Structure formats: structure tokens, C-alpha cells
Short mmCIF file of C-alpha atoms in Angstrom, two decimals:
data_model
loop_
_atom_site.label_atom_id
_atom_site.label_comp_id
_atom_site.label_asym_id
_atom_site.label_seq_id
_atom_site.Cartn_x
_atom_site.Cartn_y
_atom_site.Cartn_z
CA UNK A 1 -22.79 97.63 -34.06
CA UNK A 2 -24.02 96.32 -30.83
CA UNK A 3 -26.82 98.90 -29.21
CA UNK A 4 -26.99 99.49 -25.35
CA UNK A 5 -28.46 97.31 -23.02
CA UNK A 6 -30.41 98.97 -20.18
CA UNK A 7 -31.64 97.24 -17.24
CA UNK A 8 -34.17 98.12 -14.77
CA UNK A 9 -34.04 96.67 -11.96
CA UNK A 10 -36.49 98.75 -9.58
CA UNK A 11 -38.85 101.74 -10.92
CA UNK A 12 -38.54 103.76 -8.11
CA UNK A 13 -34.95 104.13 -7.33
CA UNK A 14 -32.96 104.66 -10.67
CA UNK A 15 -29.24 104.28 -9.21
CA UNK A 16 -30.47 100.53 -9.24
CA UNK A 17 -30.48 101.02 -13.37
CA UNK A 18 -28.39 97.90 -14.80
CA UNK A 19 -26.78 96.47 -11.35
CA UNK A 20 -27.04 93.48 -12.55
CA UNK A 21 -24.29 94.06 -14.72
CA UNK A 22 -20.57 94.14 -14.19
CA UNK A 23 -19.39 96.41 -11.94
CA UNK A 24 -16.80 98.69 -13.73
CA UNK A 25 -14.99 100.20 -10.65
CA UNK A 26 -14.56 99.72 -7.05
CA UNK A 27 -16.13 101.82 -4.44
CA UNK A 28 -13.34 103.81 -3.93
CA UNK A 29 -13.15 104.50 -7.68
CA UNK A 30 -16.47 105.39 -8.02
CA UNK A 31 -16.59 109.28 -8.76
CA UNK A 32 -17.82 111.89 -6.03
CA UNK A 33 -21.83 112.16 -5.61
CA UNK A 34 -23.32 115.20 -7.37
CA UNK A 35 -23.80 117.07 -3.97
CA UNK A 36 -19.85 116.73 -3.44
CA UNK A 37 -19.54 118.97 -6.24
CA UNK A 38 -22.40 121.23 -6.31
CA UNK A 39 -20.61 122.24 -3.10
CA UNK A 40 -17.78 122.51 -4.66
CA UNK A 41 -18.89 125.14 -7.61
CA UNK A 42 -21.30 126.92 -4.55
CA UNK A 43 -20.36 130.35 -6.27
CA UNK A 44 -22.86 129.57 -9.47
CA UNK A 45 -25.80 130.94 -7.74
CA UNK A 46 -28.67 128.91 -10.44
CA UNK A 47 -29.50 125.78 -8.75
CA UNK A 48 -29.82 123.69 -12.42
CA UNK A 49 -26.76 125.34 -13.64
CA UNK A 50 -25.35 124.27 -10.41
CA UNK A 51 -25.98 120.74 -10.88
CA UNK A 52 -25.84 120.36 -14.40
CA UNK A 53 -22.06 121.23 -14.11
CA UNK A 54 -21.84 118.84 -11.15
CA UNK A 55 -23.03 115.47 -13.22
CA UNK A 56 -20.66 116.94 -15.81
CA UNK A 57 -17.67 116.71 -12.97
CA UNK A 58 -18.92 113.33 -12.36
CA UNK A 59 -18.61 112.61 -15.77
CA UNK A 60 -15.35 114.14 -15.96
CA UNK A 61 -13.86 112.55 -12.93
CA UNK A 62 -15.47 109.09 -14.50
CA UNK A 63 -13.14 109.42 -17.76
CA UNK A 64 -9.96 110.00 -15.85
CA UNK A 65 -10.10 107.01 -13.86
CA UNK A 66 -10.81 105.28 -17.21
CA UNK A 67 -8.10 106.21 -18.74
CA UNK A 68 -5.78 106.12 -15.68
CA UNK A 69 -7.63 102.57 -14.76
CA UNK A 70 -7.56 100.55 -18.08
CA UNK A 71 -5.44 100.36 -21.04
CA UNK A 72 -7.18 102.92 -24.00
CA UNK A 73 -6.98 102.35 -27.58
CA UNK A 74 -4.91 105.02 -29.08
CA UNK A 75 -7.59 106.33 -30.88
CA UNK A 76 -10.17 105.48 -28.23
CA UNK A 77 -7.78 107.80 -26.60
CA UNK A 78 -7.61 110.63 -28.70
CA UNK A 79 -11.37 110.37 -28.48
CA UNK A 80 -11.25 110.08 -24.67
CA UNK A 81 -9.06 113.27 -24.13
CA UNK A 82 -11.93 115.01 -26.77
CA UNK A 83 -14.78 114.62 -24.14
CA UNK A 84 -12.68 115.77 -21.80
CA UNK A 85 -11.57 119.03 -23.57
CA UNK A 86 -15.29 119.25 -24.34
CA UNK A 87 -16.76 118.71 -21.24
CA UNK A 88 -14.12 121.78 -19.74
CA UNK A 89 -15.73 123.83 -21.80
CA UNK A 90 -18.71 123.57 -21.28
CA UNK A 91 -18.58 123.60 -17.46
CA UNK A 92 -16.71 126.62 -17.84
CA UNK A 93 -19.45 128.35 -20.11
CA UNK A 94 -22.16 127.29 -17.88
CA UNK A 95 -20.50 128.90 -15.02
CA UNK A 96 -19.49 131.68 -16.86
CA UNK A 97 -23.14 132.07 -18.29
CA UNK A 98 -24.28 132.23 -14.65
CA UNK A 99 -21.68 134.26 -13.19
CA UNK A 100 -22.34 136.86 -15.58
CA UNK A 101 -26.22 136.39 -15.81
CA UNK A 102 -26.58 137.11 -11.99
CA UNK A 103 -24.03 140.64 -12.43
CA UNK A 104 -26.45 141.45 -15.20
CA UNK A 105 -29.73 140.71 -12.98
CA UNK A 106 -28.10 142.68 -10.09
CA UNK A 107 -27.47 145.36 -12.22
CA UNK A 108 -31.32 145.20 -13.69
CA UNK A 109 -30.45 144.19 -16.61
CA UNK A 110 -32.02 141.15 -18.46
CA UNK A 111 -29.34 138.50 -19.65
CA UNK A 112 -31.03 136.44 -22.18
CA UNK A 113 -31.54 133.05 -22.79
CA UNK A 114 -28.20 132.41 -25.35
CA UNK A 115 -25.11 133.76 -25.29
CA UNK A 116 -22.22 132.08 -27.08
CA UNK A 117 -19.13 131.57 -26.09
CA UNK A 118 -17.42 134.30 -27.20
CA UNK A 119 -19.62 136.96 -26.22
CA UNK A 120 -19.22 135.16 -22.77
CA UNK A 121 -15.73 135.64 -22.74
CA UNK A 122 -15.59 138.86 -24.10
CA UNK A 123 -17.87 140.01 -20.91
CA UNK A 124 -15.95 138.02 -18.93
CA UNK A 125 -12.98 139.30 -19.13
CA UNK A 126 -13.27 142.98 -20.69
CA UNK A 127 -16.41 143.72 -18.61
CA UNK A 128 -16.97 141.64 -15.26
CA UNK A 129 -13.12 140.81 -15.10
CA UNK A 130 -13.93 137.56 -14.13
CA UNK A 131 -10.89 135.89 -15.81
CA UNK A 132 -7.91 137.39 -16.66
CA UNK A 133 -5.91 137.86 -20.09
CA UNK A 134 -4.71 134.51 -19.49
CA UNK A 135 -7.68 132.62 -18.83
CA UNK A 136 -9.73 134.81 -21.88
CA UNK A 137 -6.89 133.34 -24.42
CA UNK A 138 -6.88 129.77 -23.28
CA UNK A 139 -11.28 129.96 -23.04
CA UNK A 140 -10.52 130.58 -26.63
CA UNK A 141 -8.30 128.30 -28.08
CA UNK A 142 -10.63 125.45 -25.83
CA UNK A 143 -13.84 127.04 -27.60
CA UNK A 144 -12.02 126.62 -31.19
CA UNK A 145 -11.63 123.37 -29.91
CA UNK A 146 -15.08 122.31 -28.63
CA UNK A 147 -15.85 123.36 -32.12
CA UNK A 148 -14.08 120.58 -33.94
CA UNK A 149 -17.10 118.63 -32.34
CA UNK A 150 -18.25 118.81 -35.97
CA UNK A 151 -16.49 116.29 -38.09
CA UNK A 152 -17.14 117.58 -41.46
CA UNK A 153 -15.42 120.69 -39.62
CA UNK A 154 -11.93 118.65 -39.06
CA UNK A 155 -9.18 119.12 -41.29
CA UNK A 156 -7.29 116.06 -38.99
CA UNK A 157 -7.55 112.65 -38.61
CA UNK A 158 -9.39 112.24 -34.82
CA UNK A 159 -6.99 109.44 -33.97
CA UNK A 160 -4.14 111.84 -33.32
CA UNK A 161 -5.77 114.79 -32.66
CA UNK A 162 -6.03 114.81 -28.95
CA UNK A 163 -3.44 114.13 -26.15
CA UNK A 164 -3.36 113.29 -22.52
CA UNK A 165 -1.51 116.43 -21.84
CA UNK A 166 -4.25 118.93 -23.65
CA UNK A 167 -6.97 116.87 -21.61
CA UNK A 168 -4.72 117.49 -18.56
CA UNK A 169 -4.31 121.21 -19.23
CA UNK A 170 -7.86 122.02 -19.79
CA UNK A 171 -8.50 120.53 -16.45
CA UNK A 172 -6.02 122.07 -14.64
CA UNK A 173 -7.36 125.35 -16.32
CA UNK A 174 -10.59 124.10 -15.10
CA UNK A 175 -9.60 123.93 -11.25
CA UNK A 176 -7.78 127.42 -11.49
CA UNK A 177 -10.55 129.09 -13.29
CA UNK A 178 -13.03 127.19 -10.19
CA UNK A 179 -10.14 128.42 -7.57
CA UNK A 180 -10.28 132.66 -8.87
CA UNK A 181 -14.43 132.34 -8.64
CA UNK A 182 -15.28 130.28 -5.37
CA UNK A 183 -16.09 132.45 -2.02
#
């Protein structure tokens, strides 16, 4: 297998990293900048949480214009709409993790550095009513999800196991869940 080829071209400026490679899209394909969408998720008050989930929007906005761009593989497909259902989650734990950390802090109590998921949700919903019934079940069934990450942990073939629609619900999900939380 081929490794990855990393250019630099100037020390000091790293969006300059491999340009002197093909470009892959066109400017106007080119996902939002990072401060488009730590604007957007304003309502997660921790400035790295904050912009952690906004390279992970990047990164999610860069693998639907892949897939809607360029012809996919079916199972480079399958695999596609996995990081996708993946990354979801895990933009909606960190903001959940944050949402819930700063109700705790306000409240004087200390949060913790690690929470899973579940606990998350559970507070989320039965305590801080943050999401409703709705939004705790799906959070669920994406967690069980995210943990298929494991392949020993598969009892499915990858190739088949993930669809454009179940990428396309959990980001839908995503934008409601972003919708009930922003001020």
C-alpha cells in the first residue's frame, strides 16, 4: 500500500501544506473556514470544544461533496457514510459534554474529565432536558453505531453496512439537535 505524501511548501503558513499537488475541488467547493462554524455552534461555551467540533464540520462538509462530487466505490461508500455517522456523533457528544459541563459548573458542581456517551445522554435528556425523547433514542442507536468502529466488534460485512440515507439522517439529526441548542 502506497503511504501519504506530505509536502511542505512554506514553514510558517501551514494551509500552504502540499499545494503543489492537485487541487481536489474548486473554490466554491471548498468547505466553510473553521470560524464559519465556530459561529455557527456559538452556544458551546469551551473555546477548544468549540473548534474541535468546527474542523470536524469541515470534515463533515468535505465528505459530502465527495460523495456528491465523484463517483464512490460501493464499499468505499459504505465506508464513506461510516465517518459520517461517526463524526455526528461525536460532534454531538462534544457539545453535549460541554453543554452539560457548563450547567454542572454553574451549579458548583465539578463535571469531570470523562463521561461516556450514555451517561451524557442520560443527563441530557432526564436531567438538563437538553434533547427530547426523540433525540435521547436516536443519540442511542448512533452511539451503538459509533461503536461498530471496532471491527472485531462487527457481526456484518462493512461493504453493506452503511447507506447514504443513515449518513443523511444522522446529519439532519445533527442540524436539528444544533437548531433546539443555539441562542
Amino acid at each position: 500500500m502506497e503511504l501519504l505524501k506530505k509536502s511542505t511548501q512554506n514553514q510558517t503558513d501551514k494551509r500552504k501544506d502540499n499545494s503543489d499537488k492537485n487541487e481536489l475541488y474548486a473554490k466554491d467547493r471548498h468547505p466553510y473556514p473553521a470560524t464559519f462554524y465556530k459561529d455557527y455552534w456559538n452556544f458551546v461555551s469551551d473555546k477548544m470544544v468549540r473548534e474541535n467540533i468546527a474542523y470536524q464540520m469541515q470534515y463533515l462538509e468535505f465528505m459530502v461533496h465527495l460523495y456528491n462530487d465523484y463517483q464512490i466505490y460501493l464499499t468505499i461508500e459504505s465506508l464513506l457514510c461510516k465517518d459520517i455517522i461517526v463524526t455526528t456523533g461525536g460532534i454531538i457528544e462534544a457539545a453535549l459534554f460541554d453543554l452539560i459541563s457548563s450547567a454542572k459548573k454553574k451549579a458548583g458542581v465539578e463535571m469531570g474529565d470523562r463521561t461516556d456517551f450514555t451517561a451524557l445522554l442520560g443527563l441530557a435528556y432526564h436531567e438538563y432536558k437538553f434533547i427530547d425523547e426523540s433525540m435521547w433514542h436516536f443519540c442511542h442507536e448512533l452511539r451503538k453505531a459509533r461503536n461498530l468502529v471496532h471491527l472485531k466488534a462487527a457481526d456484518f460485512q462493512e461493504h453493506t453496512a452503511y447507506t447514504p440515507e443513515q449518513a443523511n439522517d444522522c446529519i439532519n439529526k445533527l442540524e436539528e439537535f444544533r437548531m433546539k441548542l443555539v441562542k
